[in-house]
Amino acid sequence: MSDDPAKIILGDTAISAIERSPRRFFRRRQDRQTPPLTHCENCGAALQGHWCAQCGQPAIDYRRSFRHVIVDVLESFLNWDSKFFATVGWLVVRPWHLTNDFLSGHRVRYLHPLRLYLLASILFFLAVNYWAKSLHLDPSKLSAKERANIAADISTDKTITPEARAKIERTLQLNSPTPAASPSASAGLEPNEKEKKEGDAKGKGDFGPFLNFGSDNPSTPFEKWLQARAKEKIGEHGTNAQLFFMTVVSNLPYMMLCCIPLFAFVLKILYIWRRVFYIDHLIYALHIHSFAYVGTILIGLIEMGLSRTVPHLLANWVVGILWFLFAVIILLSIRRVYRQGWFFTIFKFFAGGFVYMLVLFFALAATFFITLVLP
C-alpha cells in the first residue's frame, strides 16, 4: 500500500506532461520569432541598418526561415541582372559614358570594367570558336597529286583511328573532280600535255600544294627544328591543320588579355601631355574592347539574319553601314573621354589604330609560334 501514493503522483505527473505538450510545442514555435539582429554576425559591429557599416555584410538571419534565403538570393541575382543590362545598354550605345562615370566615382550602378570585359570576352570567343569549327577544307579544290599525298600520309599516320581514316578516304573519293579512271586515262598523255592539263585544272580553282613547309633542306638548325615541329603539329600534308587552328583560337583570349595593357600604354604615349593616369587609360581600354566584342557579335548576328531574309546586295549595304557606325562610336568615345578637338581626335584615332594593329599582328604571330612550340 505504501507504493500507491507514489504511483498516483507519477501518473498525475505523466498526464499533466502530456496535456502540456501541445502548449509547449506552440511555445517553441513562438520562441523562433527572434528579434532582428543588432550586431553584425561577421565582425560584431553594431548595426544601424540593413548593411554593416564595417564589413558590408547584410543583416540577415538565415536560420529564421528558408524564405529569407530564397529572397536574398533572388534579390542579389536581380540586382546583378539589372546592373548587367544597364551596363550593356550603355556599352552598345555610348561606351564612353561608362568610362566617364567610373572615373568620376559613379561605380556602383554598373558592372566593374574587368568583369564586363571577361563576360564580353567569353561570349565573343565562344562565337569565334563556333565559327572556327565550321571551317573545313573543300576536298573538291584538291588536285589528284594532293589527294594521293594526303592518302599516303593518313595511311602511315598511327594517330588516326581506322574510322577517321576511312571517312577521309571516302571524302577524297566522293569529292574528286575527275573520275577514278582519270589517272589511267592520262597515263598515255605526253608530259607536256599532262602539265598543261594540270595547269588548266589549277586555273579553274585548285590551290596548288596543300601545305608547303618551305625548303626541303633548311640551312640552319633552327629552321630544321621549326620545320620538324610544324610537320609534327600540323601534319605532313596538313591532316592536323584544323586541330592546330582550333588550338590557336583557344589561346586567343589570353593573347587579347595581354594586349589590353599594351593598348593602354599606346594611349598613354598618345596623351602623354594630358597627364592622365595609366589606370584611366586601362579602364577605357577595358570598356572599348568590351564594346568591340559585343558590337562584333551583334553585327555578326544581324548579318546572319539579313542573309536569310533580304537580298544579298541590301544585306551588304546594311552590314557596311553598321561597321561604319561601329568605327564612328569608337571615334566618338575617344573624343568624349579625352576631350580634345576633332583634328587631334581623328589623328590619334588613326595613329593609335595603326600602332595597335601592329601590336595585334605581333601578338598573333607570337601566339602562333608559342602554340607551335608547346607540346
Short mmCIF file of C-alpha atoms in Angstrom, two decimals:
data_model
loop_
_atom_site.label_atom_id
_atom_site.label_comp_id
_atom_site.label_asym_id
_atom_site.label_seq_id
_atom_site.Cartn_x
_atom_site.Cartn_y
_atom_site.Cartn_z
CA MET A 1 0.00 0.00 0.00
CA SER A 2 2.98 2.25 0.53
CA ASP A 3 3.60 2.38 -3.21
CA ASP A 4 0.09 3.61 -4.10
CA PRO A 5 0.70 7.34 -3.39
CA ALA A 6 3.90 7.21 -5.48
CA LYS A 7 2.08 5.58 -8.41
CA ILE A 8 -0.70 8.16 -8.16
CA ILE A 9 1.79 11.04 -8.12
CA LEU A 10 3.76 9.65 -11.09
CA GLY A 11 0.56 9.05 -13.04
CA ASP A 12 -0.66 12.58 -12.44
CA THR A 13 2.74 13.92 -13.49
CA ALA A 14 2.72 11.95 -16.76
CA ILE A 15 -0.81 13.04 -17.59
CA SER A 16 -0.02 16.68 -16.88
CA ALA A 17 3.07 16.43 -19.06
CA ILE A 18 1.04 15.05 -21.95
CA GLU A 19 -1.58 17.75 -21.50
CA ARG A 20 1.07 20.48 -21.52
CA SER A 21 2.98 19.11 -24.55
CA PRO A 22 0.88 20.89 -27.24
CA ARG A 23 1.24 24.19 -25.46
CA ARG A 24 4.98 23.55 -25.18
CA PHE A 25 5.14 22.82 -28.93
CA PHE A 26 3.42 26.09 -29.78
CA ARG A 27 5.64 27.91 -27.31
CA ARG A 28 8.70 26.67 -29.16
CA ARG A 29 7.28 27.96 -32.44
CA GLN A 30 6.75 31.32 -30.79
CA ASP A 31 10.31 31.26 -29.48
CA ARG A 32 11.53 31.04 -33.06
CA GLN A 33 10.28 34.55 -33.73
CA THR A 34 13.61 36.03 -32.71
CA PRO A 35 14.13 39.78 -32.70
CA PRO A 36 16.10 41.34 -35.55
CA LEU A 37 19.89 41.32 -35.40
CA THR A 38 21.51 44.15 -33.50
CA HIS A 39 25.14 43.28 -34.22
CA CYS A 40 26.86 42.01 -37.34
CA GLU A 41 27.44 38.28 -37.28
CA ASN A 42 30.63 38.68 -39.25
CA CYS A 43 32.59 41.41 -37.44
CA GLY A 44 30.41 42.10 -34.38
CA ALA A 45 29.90 45.81 -35.12
CA ALA A 46 26.64 47.44 -34.06
CA LEU A 47 24.09 47.52 -36.86
CA GLN A 48 22.45 50.80 -37.85
CA GLY A 49 20.59 49.49 -40.89
CA HIS A 50 20.30 46.52 -43.19
CA TRP A 51 24.02 46.57 -44.04
CA CYS A 52 27.01 46.51 -41.71
CA ALA A 53 28.98 49.75 -41.88
CA GLN A 54 32.25 47.93 -41.16
CA CYS A 55 32.29 44.89 -43.47
CA GLY A 56 29.20 45.37 -45.67
CA GLN A 57 27.51 42.08 -44.78
CA PRO A 58 23.65 42.21 -44.83
CA ALA A 59 21.81 41.74 -41.55
CA ILE A 60 20.01 38.50 -42.45
CA ASP A 61 19.50 35.61 -40.05
CA TYR A 62 19.42 32.60 -42.34
CA ARG A 63 18.24 30.33 -39.52
CA ARG A 64 14.86 32.05 -39.19
CA SER A 65 13.28 30.78 -42.39
CA PHE A 66 14.22 29.25 -45.68
CA ARG A 67 12.19 32.01 -47.29
CA HIS A 68 14.82 34.57 -46.30
CA VAL A 69 17.48 32.56 -48.10
CA ILE A 70 15.44 32.42 -51.31
CA VAL A 71 14.54 36.11 -51.14
CA ASP A 72 18.16 37.11 -50.56
CA VAL A 73 19.42 35.01 -53.47
CA LEU A 74 16.76 36.38 -55.83
CA GLU A 75 17.45 39.92 -54.70
CA SER A 76 21.17 39.54 -55.32
CA PHE A 77 20.54 37.97 -58.72
CA LEU A 78 18.00 40.57 -59.83
CA ASN A 79 20.21 43.43 -58.69
CA TRP A 80 23.15 41.97 -60.61
CA ASP A 81 20.89 41.31 -63.58
CA SER A 82 19.59 44.87 -63.71
CA LYS A 83 23.10 46.18 -63.31
CA PHE A 84 24.23 43.94 -66.15
CA PHE A 85 21.54 45.10 -68.59
CA ALA A 86 22.10 48.75 -67.69
CA THR A 87 25.82 48.34 -68.34
CA VAL A 88 25.34 46.53 -71.65
CA GLY A 89 22.82 49.14 -72.78
CA TRP A 90 25.27 51.99 -72.25
CA LEU A 91 28.10 49.90 -73.67
CA VAL A 92 26.35 49.39 -77.01
CA VAL A 93 25.09 52.98 -77.38
CA ARG A 94 27.64 55.13 -75.52
CA PRO A 95 30.68 53.23 -74.22
CA TRP A 96 32.33 56.49 -73.18
CA HIS A 97 29.54 57.06 -70.66
CA LEU A 98 30.72 54.02 -68.65
CA THR A 99 34.31 55.24 -68.63
CA ASN A 100 33.45 58.80 -67.62
CA ASP A 101 31.08 57.65 -64.85
CA PHE A 102 33.61 55.19 -63.49
CA LEU A 103 36.41 57.76 -63.44
CA SER A 104 34.13 60.35 -61.80
CA GLY A 105 33.23 57.95 -58.97
CA HIS A 106 29.77 56.70 -60.08
CA ARG A 107 30.65 53.00 -59.99
CA VAL A 108 28.00 51.14 -58.00
CA ARG A 109 25.35 51.26 -60.74
CA TYR A 110 27.45 49.42 -63.37
CA LEU A 111 29.49 46.25 -63.63
CA HIS A 112 33.18 46.53 -62.89
CA PRO A 113 35.15 47.11 -66.14
CA LEU A 114 37.21 43.94 -65.69
CA ARG A 115 34.13 41.79 -65.02
CA LEU A 116 32.39 43.34 -68.01
CA TYR A 117 35.40 42.60 -70.20
CA LEU A 118 35.58 38.98 -69.05
CA LEU A 119 31.88 38.42 -69.80
CA ALA A 120 32.14 40.03 -73.24
CA SER A 121 35.36 38.13 -73.95
CA ILE A 122 33.79 34.79 -73.06
CA LEU A 123 30.81 35.41 -75.37
CA PHE A 124 32.99 36.68 -78.20
CA PHE A 125 35.50 33.83 -78.19
CA LEU A 126 32.73 31.26 -77.85
CA ALA A 127 31.34 32.69 -81.09
CA VAL A 128 34.82 32.65 -82.67
CA ASN A 129 35.32 29.06 -81.57
CA TYR A 130 31.98 28.06 -83.10
CA TRP A 131 32.92 29.80 -86.34
CA ALA A 132 36.34 28.13 -86.41
CA LYS A 133 34.78 24.68 -86.01
CA SER A 134 32.57 25.31 -89.02
CA LEU A 135 35.60 25.89 -91.25
CA HIS A 136 36.77 22.94 -93.28
CA LEU A 137 38.79 22.27 -96.37
CA ASP A 138 36.80 21.71 -99.55
CA PRO A 139 38.15 18.45 -100.98
CA SER A 140 36.98 19.41 -104.46
CA LYS A 141 39.73 22.05 -104.53
CA LEU A 142 42.49 19.43 -104.28
CA SER A 143 44.33 18.06 -107.30
CA ALA A 144 44.94 14.36 -107.90
CA LYS A 145 48.54 14.67 -106.70
CA GLU A 146 47.47 16.35 -103.48
CA ARG A 147 44.86 13.67 -102.87
CA ALA A 148 47.48 10.98 -103.33
CA ASN A 149 49.82 12.74 -100.89
CA ILE A 150 47.09 13.05 -98.26
CA ALA A 151 46.05 9.42 -98.73
CA ALA A 152 49.68 8.29 -98.33
CA ASP A 153 50.09 10.44 -95.23
CA ILE A 154 46.98 9.17 -93.45
CA SER A 155 47.87 5.57 -94.27
CA THR A 156 51.13 5.88 -92.35
CA ASP A 157 49.84 8.11 -89.52
CA LYS A 158 49.31 5.90 -86.46
CA THR A 159 47.42 8.60 -84.54
CA ILE A 160 44.41 8.46 -86.87
CA THR A 161 41.77 5.89 -86.00
CA PRO A 162 40.60 3.43 -88.71
CA GLU A 163 37.13 5.03 -88.72
CA ALA A 164 38.55 8.51 -89.27
CA ARG A 165 40.94 7.21 -91.95
CA ALA A 166 38.09 5.52 -93.82
CA LYS A 167 35.97 8.67 -93.58
CA ILE A 168 38.77 10.83 -95.01
CA GLU A 169 39.35 8.38 -97.86
CA ARG A 170 35.64 8.32 -98.72
CA THR A 171 35.53 12.11 -98.68
CA LEU A 172 38.50 12.34 -101.02
CA GLN A 173 36.93 9.87 -103.43
CA LEU A 174 33.43 11.33 -103.41
CA ASN A 175 34.61 14.90 -103.95
CA SER A 176 37.09 14.06 -106.65
CA PRO A 177 36.67 16.47 -109.59
CA THR A 178 37.73 13.73 -112.01
CA PRO A 179 36.52 10.12 -112.22
CA ALA A 180 38.56 7.27 -110.76
CA ALA A 181 39.74 6.23 -114.20
CA SER A 182 41.27 9.61 -114.88
CA PRO A 183 44.83 8.63 -113.79
CA SER A 184 44.89 5.73 -116.25
CA ALA A 185 43.35 7.85 -118.95
CA SER A 186 46.03 10.48 -118.54
CA ALA A 187 48.82 7.93 -118.39
CA GLY A 188 49.10 7.86 -122.17
CA LEU A 189 49.46 11.63 -122.45
CA GLU A 190 52.75 13.28 -123.11
CA PRO A 191 54.46 15.08 -120.18
CA ASN A 192 53.78 18.49 -121.70
CA GLU A 193 50.12 17.62 -122.15
CA LYS A 194 49.92 16.42 -118.51
CA GLU A 195 51.45 19.66 -117.23
CA LYS A 196 49.11 21.70 -119.42
CA LYS A 197 46.10 19.75 -118.17
CA GLU A 198 47.14 20.16 -114.53
CA GLY A 199 47.77 23.85 -115.13
CA ASP A 200 44.30 24.27 -116.61
CA ALA A 201 42.79 22.47 -113.61
CA LYS A 202 44.62 24.74 -111.17
CA GLY A 203 43.49 27.78 -113.12
CA LYS A 204 39.90 26.64 -112.60
CA GLY A 205 40.09 26.69 -108.81
CA ASP A 206 42.74 24.34 -107.37
CA PHE A 207 45.11 26.00 -104.94
CA GLY A 208 48.34 24.15 -105.68
CA PRO A 209 50.16 22.43 -102.77
CA PHE A 210 48.03 21.73 -99.74
CA LEU A 211 50.68 22.92 -97.28
CA ASN A 212 54.23 23.98 -98.05
CA PHE A 213 56.72 23.94 -95.19
CA GLY A 214 59.45 25.68 -97.15
CA SER A 215 62.68 24.25 -98.44
CA ASP A 216 63.31 20.52 -98.07
CA ASN A 217 66.86 21.30 -96.89
CA PRO A 218 66.76 24.01 -94.19
CA SER A 219 70.00 25.92 -93.84
CA THR A 220 70.09 26.49 -90.07
CA PRO A 221 69.38 24.19 -87.11
CA PHE A 222 66.57 26.48 -86.00
CA GLU A 223 64.85 26.17 -89.37
CA LYS A 224 65.23 22.40 -89.24
CA TRP A 225 63.75 22.26 -85.77
CA LEU A 226 60.91 24.65 -86.70
CA GLN A 227 60.05 22.67 -89.84
CA ALA A 228 60.05 19.39 -87.93
CA ARG A 229 57.86 20.93 -85.26
CA ALA A 230 55.42 22.26 -87.85
CA LYS A 231 55.16 18.87 -89.54
CA GLU A 232 54.57 17.25 -86.16
CA LYS A 233 51.88 19.70 -85.11
CA ILE A 234 50.11 20.29 -88.43
CA GLY A 235 50.86 17.01 -90.19
CA GLU A 236 52.95 16.22 -93.22
CA HIS A 237 50.21 17.35 -95.59
CA GLY A 238 48.08 19.30 -93.14
CA THR A 239 45.98 16.44 -91.81
CA ASN A 240 46.01 18.04 -88.34
CA ALA A 241 45.66 21.62 -89.58
CA GLN A 242 42.15 22.11 -88.20
CA LEU A 243 43.14 20.80 -84.77
CA PHE A 244 46.14 23.12 -84.73
CA PHE A 245 43.96 26.04 -85.83
CA MET A 246 41.48 25.30 -83.05
CA THR A 247 44.35 25.30 -80.53
CA VAL A 248 45.46 28.71 -81.77
CA VAL A 249 41.90 30.01 -81.44
CA SER A 250 41.67 28.68 -77.87
CA ASN A 251 44.80 30.70 -77.00
CA LEU A 252 43.46 33.97 -78.42
CA PRO A 253 41.63 35.08 -75.21
CA TYR A 254 44.92 35.02 -73.29
CA MET A 255 46.59 36.96 -76.09
CA MET A 256 43.93 39.66 -76.05
CA LEU A 257 44.04 39.93 -72.28
CA CYS A 258 47.77 40.61 -72.55
CA CYS A 259 47.19 43.15 -75.34
CA ILE A 260 44.89 45.37 -73.27
CA PRO A 261 47.73 46.78 -71.08
CA LEU A 262 49.67 47.37 -74.31
CA PHE A 263 46.73 49.27 -75.77
CA ALA A 264 46.56 51.37 -72.60
CA PHE A 265 50.28 52.04 -72.98
CA VAL A 266 49.73 53.23 -76.55
CA LEU A 267 47.07 55.63 -75.25
CA LYS A 268 49.46 56.79 -72.55
CA ILE A 269 52.02 57.69 -75.23
CA LEU A 270 49.44 59.44 -77.41
CA TYR A 271 48.14 61.53 -74.50
CA ILE A 272 51.38 61.95 -72.59
CA TRP A 273 50.95 65.73 -72.43
CA ARG A 274 47.48 65.41 -70.87
CA ARG A 275 48.95 63.91 -67.68
CA VAL A 276 46.30 61.22 -67.46
CA PHE A 277 46.96 58.32 -65.10
CA TYR A 278 47.72 54.97 -66.69
CA ILE A 279 44.84 53.35 -64.79
CA ASP A 280 42.43 55.74 -66.54
CA HIS A 281 43.71 54.55 -69.91
CA LEU A 282 43.34 50.96 -68.72
CA ILE A 283 39.69 51.49 -67.72
CA TYR A 284 38.94 52.96 -71.14
CA ALA A 285 40.79 50.07 -72.82
CA LEU A 286 38.62 47.54 -70.97
CA HIS A 287 35.43 49.34 -71.94
CA ILE A 288 36.32 49.84 -75.60
CA HIS A 289 37.43 46.22 -76.01
CA SER A 290 34.18 45.09 -74.41
CA PHE A 291 32.31 47.30 -76.88
CA ALA A 292 34.30 45.81 -79.76
CA TYR A 293 33.43 42.26 -78.69
CA VAL A 294 29.72 42.92 -78.14
CA GLY A 295 29.43 45.04 -81.28
CA THR A 296 31.10 42.38 -83.42
CA ILE A 297 28.75 39.71 -82.05
CA LEU A 298 25.67 41.85 -82.74
CA ILE A 299 26.78 42.74 -86.28
CA GLY A 300 27.52 39.08 -86.97
CA LEU A 301 24.06 38.04 -85.77
CA ILE A 302 22.41 40.78 -87.83
CA GLU A 303 24.39 39.71 -90.89
CA MET A 304 23.30 36.10 -90.42
CA GLY A 305 19.66 37.17 -90.12
CA LEU A 306 19.76 39.51 -93.13
CA SER A 307 21.48 36.95 -95.34
CA ARG A 308 18.42 34.70 -94.99
CA THR A 309 15.68 37.30 -95.30
CA VAL A 310 16.75 40.10 -97.68
CA PRO A 311 18.66 40.29 -100.98
CA HIS A 312 22.41 39.88 -100.81
CA LEU A 313 23.17 43.41 -102.00
CA LEU A 314 20.88 45.03 -99.42
CA ALA A 315 22.38 42.89 -96.65
CA ASN A 316 25.87 44.02 -97.64
CA TRP A 317 24.82 47.68 -97.53
CA VAL A 318 23.24 47.32 -94.09
CA VAL A 319 26.25 45.47 -92.68
CA GLY A 320 28.58 48.08 -94.20
CA ILE A 321 26.61 50.89 -92.51
CA LEU A 322 26.77 49.03 -89.18
CA TRP A 323 30.55 48.68 -89.41
CA PHE A 324 30.78 52.39 -90.24
CA LEU A 325 28.72 53.21 -87.14
CA PHE A 326 30.97 50.84 -85.19
CA ALA A 327 34.04 52.91 -86.15
CA VAL A 328 32.19 56.20 -85.52
CA ILE A 329 31.29 55.16 -81.97
CA ILE A 330 34.93 54.34 -81.23
CA LEU A 331 35.95 57.74 -82.61
CA LEU A 332 33.30 59.49 -80.51
CA SER A 333 34.40 57.59 -77.42
CA ILE A 334 37.96 58.88 -77.83
CA ARG A 335 36.71 62.44 -78.17
CA ARG A 336 34.28 62.23 -75.21
CA VAL A 337 36.75 60.53 -72.85
CA TYR A 338 39.87 62.59 -73.63
CA ARG A 339 38.02 65.81 -74.56
CA GLN A 340 40.19 67.06 -77.42
CA GLY A 341 39.33 68.76 -80.69
CA TRP A 342 38.29 66.89 -83.79
CA PHE A 343 41.64 67.29 -85.54
CA PHE A 344 43.70 65.70 -82.76
CA THR A 345 40.99 63.12 -82.08
CA ILE A 346 40.92 61.91 -85.70
CA PHE A 347 44.72 61.95 -85.94
CA LYS A 348 45.14 59.91 -82.76
CA PHE A 349 42.32 57.60 -83.81
CA PHE A 350 44.17 56.57 -86.97
CA ALA A 351 47.66 56.71 -85.44
CA GLY A 352 46.67 54.72 -82.38
CA GLY A 353 44.70 52.27 -84.51
CA PHE A 354 47.67 51.66 -86.80
CA VAL A 355 50.06 51.10 -83.89
CA TYR A 356 47.61 48.80 -82.16
CA MET A 357 47.13 46.78 -85.37
CA LEU A 358 50.90 46.22 -85.38
CA VAL A 359 50.71 45.13 -81.74
CA LEU A 360 47.92 42.67 -82.56
CA PHE A 361 49.86 41.33 -85.55
CA PHE A 362 52.97 40.60 -83.49
CA ALA A 363 50.85 39.20 -80.66
CA LEU A 364 49.08 36.87 -83.09
CA ALA A 365 52.42 35.76 -84.54
CA ALA A 366 53.71 35.12 -81.01
CA THR A 367 50.58 33.12 -80.19
CA PHE A 368 51.03 31.04 -83.34
CA PHE A 369 54.69 30.40 -82.53
CA ILE A 370 54.02 29.52 -78.87
CA THR A 371 51.23 27.14 -79.91
CA LEU A 372 53.65 25.53 -82.36
CA VAL A 373 56.42 25.20 -79.78
CA LEU A 374 54.45 23.97 -76.80
CA PRO A 375 53.86 20.21 -76.56
#
